[in-house]
PDB file of C-alpha atoms in Angstrom:
ATOM      1  CA  MET V 235      67.979 129.678 121.402  1.00  0.00           C
ATOM      2  CA  THR V 236      69.169 131.452 124.497  1.00  0.00           C
ATOM      3  CA  THR V 237      72.489 133.247 124.310  1.00  0.00           C
ATOM      4  CA  LEU V 238      73.388 131.934 127.768  1.00  0.00           C
ATOM      5  CA  ASP V 239      76.006 129.175 127.747  1.00  0.00           C
ATOM      6  CA  ASN V 240      75.128 125.780 129.214  1.00  0.00           C
ATOM      7  CA  ARG V 241      71.568 126.799 130.074  1.00  0.00           C
ATOM      8  CA  PRO V 242      69.395 124.123 128.400  1.00  0.00           C
ATOM      9  CA  ASN V 243      66.576 124.115 130.970  1.00  0.00           C
ATOM     10  CA  THR V 244      63.226 125.873 131.146  1.00  0.00           C
ATOM     11  CA  ALA V 245      61.538 127.400 134.193  1.00  0.00           C
ATOM     12  CA  LEU V 246      57.986 128.585 134.752  1.00  0.00           C
ATOM     13  CA  LEU V 247      58.174 132.061 136.290  1.00  0.00           C
ATOM     14  CA  ILE V 248      55.070 133.056 138.278  1.00  0.00           C
ATOM     15  CA  VAL V 249      55.159 136.806 138.915  1.00  0.00           C
ATOM     16  CA  ASP V 250      53.286 138.567 141.742  1.00  0.00           C
ATOM     17  CA  VAL V 251      50.056 136.569 141.917  1.00  0.00           C
ATOM     18  CA  GLN V 252      49.526 138.008 145.373  1.00  0.00           C
ATOM     19  CA  ASN V 253      46.276 138.909 147.127  1.00  0.00           C
ATOM     20  CA  GLY V 254      46.933 142.643 146.997  1.00  0.00           C
ATOM     21  CA  VAL V 255      48.021 142.550 143.358  1.00  0.00           C
ATOM     22  CA  VAL V 256      45.229 140.501 141.785  1.00  0.00           C
ATOM     23  CA  ALA V 257      42.275 141.303 144.064  1.00  0.00           C
ATOM     24  CA  GLU V 258      40.775 143.623 141.441  1.00  0.00           C
ATOM     25  CA  ALA V 259      42.474 142.113 138.402  1.00  0.00           C
ATOM     26  CA  HIS V 260      40.710 141.570 135.094  1.00  0.00           C
ATOM     27  CA  ASP V 261      39.324 138.009 134.796  1.00  0.00           C
ATOM     28  CA  ARG V 262      41.124 137.096 138.025  1.00  0.00           C
ATOM     29  CA  ASP V 263      39.626 133.653 138.615  1.00  0.00           C
ATOM     30  CA  THR V 264      40.237 132.420 135.072  1.00  0.00           C
ATOM     31  CA  ILE V 265      43.812 133.696 135.075  1.00  0.00           C
ATOM     32  CA  VAL V 266      44.593 132.138 138.461  1.00  0.00           C
ATOM     33  CA  ALA V 267      43.076 128.824 137.308  1.00  0.00           C
ATOM     34  CA  ASN V 268      45.236 128.945 134.162  1.00  0.00           C
ATOM     35  CA  ILE V 269      48.324 129.607 136.263  1.00  0.00           C
ATOM     36  CA  ALA V 270      47.459 126.660 138.512  1.00  0.00           C
ATOM     37  CA  THR V 271      47.211 124.492 135.379  1.00  0.00           C
ATOM     38  CA  LEU V 272      50.612 125.762 134.219  1.00  0.00           C
ATOM     39  CA  VAL V 273      52.147 124.905 137.584  1.00  0.00           C
ATOM     40  CA  ASP V 274      50.719 121.376 137.366  1.00  0.00           C
ATOM     41  CA  LYS V 275      51.991 120.959 133.787  1.00  0.00           C
ATOM     42  CA  ALA V 276      55.442 122.258 134.701  1.00  0.00           C
ATOM     43  CA  ARG V 277      55.746 119.913 137.658  1.00  0.00           C
ATOM     44  CA  ALA V 278      54.544 116.969 135.556  1.00  0.00           C
ATOM     45  CA  ALA V 279      57.268 117.809 133.005  1.00  0.00           C
ATOM     46  CA  ASP V 280      59.909 118.165 135.758  1.00  0.00           C
ATOM     47  CA  VAL V 281      60.291 121.881 134.968  1.00  0.00           C
ATOM     48  CA  ASP V 282      61.311 124.237 137.765  1.00  0.00           C
ATOM     49  CA  VAL V 283      58.639 126.598 139.077  1.00  0.00           C
ATOM     50  CA  VAL V 284      60.029 129.915 140.311  1.00  0.00           C
ATOM     51  CA  TRP V 285      57.779 132.233 142.305  1.00  0.00           C
ATOM     52  CA  VAL V 286      58.358 135.983 142.362  1.00  0.00           C
ATOM     53  CA  GLN V 287      56.856 138.007 145.196  1.00  0.00           C
ATOM     54  CA  HIS V 288      56.757 141.794 145.253  1.00  0.00           C
ATOM     55  CA  HIS V 289      57.055 143.860 148.413  1.00  0.00           C
ATOM     56  CA  SER V 290      56.364 147.572 148.804  1.00  0.00           C
ATOM     57  CA  ASP V 291      54.577 150.001 151.092  1.00  0.00           C
ATOM     58  CA  ASP V 292      51.279 148.493 149.876  1.00  0.00           C
ATOM     59  CA  LEU V 293      52.555 144.902 149.953  1.00  0.00           C
ATOM     60  CA  VAL V 294      54.239 144.623 153.332  1.00  0.00           C
ATOM     61  CA  ARG V 295      56.142 141.362 153.908  1.00  0.00           C
ATOM     62  CA  GLY V 296      54.030 138.957 155.914  1.00  0.00           C
ATOM     63  CA  SER V 297      50.756 140.842 155.372  1.00  0.00           C
ATOM     64  CA  GLU V 298      47.666 139.262 153.818  1.00  0.00           C
ATOM     65  CA  SER V 299      48.013 141.435 150.702  1.00  0.00           C
ATOM     66  CA  TRP V 300      51.636 140.253 150.272  1.00  0.00           C
ATOM     67  CA  GLN V 301      50.703 136.552 150.368  1.00  0.00           C
ATOM     68  CA  TYR V 302      50.268 134.512 147.200  1.00  0.00           C
ATOM     69  CA  VAL V 303      46.611 133.737 146.415  1.00  0.00           C
ATOM     70  CA  ALA V 304      45.282 130.651 148.190  1.00  0.00           C
ATOM     71  CA  GLU V 305      44.573 128.824 144.930  1.00  0.00           C
ATOM     72  CA  LEU V 306      48.293 128.590 144.145  1.00  0.00           C
ATOM     73  CA  VAL V 307      50.523 126.448 146.315  1.00  0.00           C
ATOM     74  CA  ARG V 308      54.279 126.792 146.296  1.00  0.00           C
ATOM     75  CA  HIS V 309      56.236 123.658 147.157  1.00  0.00           C
ATOM     76  CA  GLU V 310      59.175 124.008 149.509  1.00  0.00           C
ATOM     77  CA  THR V 311      61.453 122.897 146.657  1.00  0.00           C
ATOM     78  CA  ASP V 312      60.226 125.748 144.425  1.00  0.00           C
ATOM     79  CA  ALA V 313      62.442 128.809 144.411  1.00  0.00           C
ATOM     80  CA  LEU V 314      61.040 132.054 145.816  1.00  0.00           C
ATOM     81  CA  VAL V 315      62.452 135.395 144.712  1.00  0.00           C
ATOM     82  CA  GLU V 316      61.474 138.588 146.506  1.00  0.00           C
ATOM     83  CA  LYS V 317      61.563 141.840 144.576  1.00  0.00           C
ATOM     84  CA  SER V 318      60.823 145.522 144.979  1.00  0.00           C
ATOM     85  CA  TYR V 319      61.057 146.652 141.316  1.00  0.00           C
ATOM     86  CA  GLY V 320      58.985 145.821 138.263  1.00  0.00           C
ATOM     87  CA  ASP V 321      61.717 143.799 136.563  1.00  0.00           C
ATOM     88  CA  SER V 322      62.042 140.552 138.532  1.00  0.00           C
ATOM     89  CA  PHE V 323      65.810 140.582 137.877  1.00  0.00           C
ATOM     90  CA  GLU V 324      66.516 144.023 139.374  1.00  0.00           C
ATOM     91  CA  GLU V 325      68.311 143.749 142.733  1.00  0.00           C
ATOM     92  CA  THR V 326      67.123 140.164 143.275  1.00  0.00           C
ATOM     93  CA  ASP V 327      68.730 136.741 143.271  1.00  0.00           C
ATOM     94  CA  LEU V 328      66.654 135.587 140.274  1.00  0.00           C
ATOM     95  CA  GLU V 329      69.694 135.323 137.989  1.00  0.00           C
ATOM     96  CA  SER V 330      71.598 133.151 140.469  1.00  0.00           C
ATOM     97  CA  VAL V 331      68.502 130.996 141.084  1.00  0.00           C
ATOM     98  CA  LEU V 332      68.138 130.402 137.334  1.00  0.00           C
ATOM     99  CA  ALA V 333      71.869 129.851 136.800  1.00  0.00           C
ATOM    100  CA  ALA V 334      71.948 127.211 139.556  1.00  0.00           C
ATOM    101  CA  ARG V 335      69.182 125.373 137.692  1.00  0.00           C
ATOM    102  CA  SER V 336      70.833 125.834 134.254  1.00  0.00           C
ATOM    103  CA  VAL V 337      67.778 127.756 133.033  1.00  0.00           C
ATOM    104  CA  GLY V 338      68.009 129.693 129.778  1.00  0.00           C
ATOM    105  CA  ARG V 339      64.337 129.668 128.792  1.00  0.00           C
ATOM    106  CA  LEU V 340      61.516 131.267 130.766  1.00  0.00           C
ATOM    107  CA  VAL V 341      57.776 130.783 130.519  1.00  0.00           C
ATOM    108  CA  VAL V 342      56.179 133.820 132.167  1.00  0.00           C
ATOM    109  CA  ALA V 343      52.753 134.242 133.792  1.00  0.00           C
ATOM    110  CA  GLY V 344      51.282 136.473 136.499  1.00  0.00           C
ATOM    111  CA  ALA V 345      50.559 140.131 137.154  1.00  0.00           C
ATOM    112  CA  GLN V 346      50.478 142.995 136.387  1.00  0.00           C
ATOM    113  CA  THR V 347      50.622 142.858 132.608  1.00  0.00           C
ATOM    114  CA  ASP V 348      51.471 146.528 132.078  1.00  0.00           C
ATOM    115  CA  ALA V 349      54.088 146.674 134.799  1.00  0.00           C
ATOM    116  CA  CYS V 350      55.935 143.685 136.234  1.00  0.00           C
ATOM    117  CA  ILE V 351      55.112 141.246 133.419  1.00  0.00           C
ATOM    118  CA  ARG V 352      56.373 143.579 130.683  1.00  0.00           C
ATOM    119  CA  ALA V 353      59.388 144.651 132.712  1.00  0.00           C
ATOM    120  CA  THR V 354      60.337 141.058 133.481  1.00  0.00           C
ATOM    121  CA  LEU V 355      59.913 139.917 129.864  1.00  0.00           C
ATOM    122  CA  HIS V 356      62.158 142.709 128.622  1.00  0.00           C
ATOM    123  CA  GLY V 357      64.592 142.145 131.486  1.00  0.00           C
ATOM    124  CA  ALA V 358      64.861 138.477 130.538  1.00  0.00           C
ATOM    125  CA  ILE V 359      65.460 139.138 126.840  1.00  0.00           C
ATOM    126  CA  VAL V 360      68.156 141.760 127.425  1.00  0.00           C
ATOM    127  CA  ARG V 361      69.919 139.392 129.822  1.00  0.00           C
ATOM    128  CA  GLY V 362      70.060 136.640 127.177  1.00  0.00           C
ATOM    129  CA  TYR V 363      67.057 134.481 128.087  1.00  0.00           C
ATOM    130  CA  ASP V 364      64.405 133.139 125.755  1.00  0.00           C
ATOM    131  CA  ALA V 365      61.085 134.394 127.131  1.00  0.00           C
ATOM    132  CA  THR V 366      57.640 133.031 126.308  1.00  0.00           C
ATOM    133  CA  LEU V 367      54.536 134.780 127.624  1.00  0.00           C
ATOM    134  CA  VAL V 368      51.486 132.643 128.395  1.00  0.00           C
ATOM    135  CA  ALA V 369      48.846 134.710 126.622  1.00  0.00           C
ATOM    136  CA  ASP V 370      45.922 133.667 128.815  1.00  0.00           C
ATOM    137  CA  ALA V 371      47.788 133.581 132.136  1.00  0.00           C
ATOM    138  CA  HIS V 372      48.581 137.221 132.873  1.00  0.00           C
ATOM    139  CA  THR V 373      46.364 140.061 133.992  1.00  0.00           C
ATOM    140  CA  THR V 374      46.173 143.589 135.292  1.00  0.00           C
ATOM    141  CA  GLU V 375      43.782 145.847 137.149  1.00  0.00           C
ATOM    142  CA  ASP V 376      41.671 148.521 135.468  1.00  0.00           C
ATOM    143  CA  LEU V 377      43.687 151.730 135.361  1.00  0.00           C
ATOM    144  CA  SER V 378      41.536 153.440 132.742  1.00  0.00           C
ATOM    145  CA  ARG V 379      40.587 156.151 135.257  1.00  0.00           C
ATOM    146  CA  PHE V 380      44.222 157.267 134.914  1.00  0.00           C
ATOM    147  CA  GLY V 381      44.109 157.272 131.112  1.00  0.00           C
ATOM    148  CA  ALA V 382      45.292 153.710 130.506  1.00  0.00           C
ATOM    149  CA  PRO V 383      43.458 151.425 128.080  1.00  0.00           C
ATOM    150  CA  SER V 384      41.028 148.913 129.566  1.00  0.00           C
ATOM    151  CA  PRO V 385      42.662 145.745 130.953  1.00  0.00           C
ATOM    152  CA  ASP V 386      41.495 143.548 128.077  1.00  0.00           C
ATOM    153  CA  LYS V 387      43.210 145.909 125.629  1.00  0.00           C
ATOM    154  CA  VAL V 388      46.398 146.073 127.714  1.00  0.00           C
ATOM    155  CA  ILE V 389      46.524 142.268 127.745  1.00  0.00           C
ATOM    156  CA  ALA V 390      45.717 141.958 124.024  1.00  0.00           C
ATOM    157  CA  HIS V 391      48.345 144.539 123.078  1.00  0.00           C
ATOM    158  CA  THR V 392      51.014 142.878 125.205  1.00  0.00           C
ATOM    159  CA  ASN V 393      50.211 139.498 123.655  1.00  0.00           C
ATOM    160  CA  LEU V 394      50.327 141.033 120.174  1.00  0.00           C
ATOM    161  CA  TYR V 395      53.707 142.688 120.466  1.00  0.00           C
ATOM    162  CA  TRP V 396      55.334 139.861 122.451  1.00  0.00           C
ATOM    163  CA  GLN V 397      54.157 137.316 119.884  1.00  0.00           C
ATOM    164  CA  TYR V 398      56.401 139.041 117.337  1.00  0.00           C
ATOM    165  CA  HIS V 399      59.240 140.171 119.603  1.00  0.00           C
ATOM    166  CA  THR V 400      62.749 139.198 118.538  1.00  0.00           C
ATOM    167  CA  ALA V 401      66.322 139.681 119.640  1.00  0.00           C
ATOM    168  CA  PRO V 402      69.595 138.315 118.269  1.00  0.00           C
ATOM    169  CA  GLY V 403      70.064 134.717 119.365  1.00  0.00           C
ATOM    170  CA  ARG V 404      66.973 134.722 121.561  1.00  0.00           C
ATOM    171  CA  THR V 405      63.369 133.747 121.085  1.00  0.00           C
ATOM    172  CA  ALA V 406      60.232 135.307 122.435  1.00  0.00           C
ATOM    173  CA  GLY V 407      56.595 134.621 121.658  1.00  0.00           C
ATOM    174  CA  THR V 408      53.316 133.629 123.206  1.00  0.00           C
ATOM    175  CA  VAL V 409      51.522 130.376 123.895  1.00  0.00           C
ATOM    176  CA  THR V 410      48.200 129.535 125.546  1.00  0.00           C
ATOM    177  CA  THR V 411      47.792 127.434 128.664  1.00  0.00           C
ATOM    178  CA  ALA V 412      46.113 124.682 126.646  1.00  0.00           C
ATOM    179  CA  ASP V 413      48.925 124.622 124.070  1.00  0.00           C
ATOM    180  CA  ILE V 414      51.961 124.789 126.349  1.00  0.00           C
ATOM    181  CA  ASP V 415      54.356 121.893 125.912  1.00  0.00           C
ATOM    182  CA  PHE V 416      57.252 122.392 128.284  1.00  0.00           C
ATOM    183  CA  ALA V 417      59.335 119.899 126.292  1.00  0.00           C
ATOM    184  CA  LYS V 418      59.151 122.184 123.250  1.00  0.00           C
ATOM    185  CA  VAL V 419      59.440 125.645 124.803  1.00  0.00           C
TER     186      VAL V 419
END
């Protein structure tokens, strides 16, 4: 259980599923469809959906590349957190957004696996949150030309090590979109 006091709730955290981030992502359409399913399941279970949106020189606020993909629709009642670092907690209001909703458990999906997803998962755990990665709802682009493993291997490795991740008083792990039960996370 989370080490955060009085934080019994769960939130679905959707990280950087923006046009400029996932345009060339591995298995993009399947991943986006899985994330849309997660959003529907979270809303049906009355679980908060929190959207994280990166901005940088390549993702200029208001530009087409900065926008979330058209297949995913944020409700006005859903929180939106803007960030400029890989870890969604760094210099953002994510912690205060989650605290206001009494959230101590996060279910994480989005992009990019080898950057913002990993950084956010680790950022959550070190801050006292339980953090579950949805194994079939995160992706990355192919950076093998720079010496990185292929995207399928990056995703598989991240799922493997997060499945067994532990920290005192906190839980981690993975789940698939089909198997998610927000009442039990």
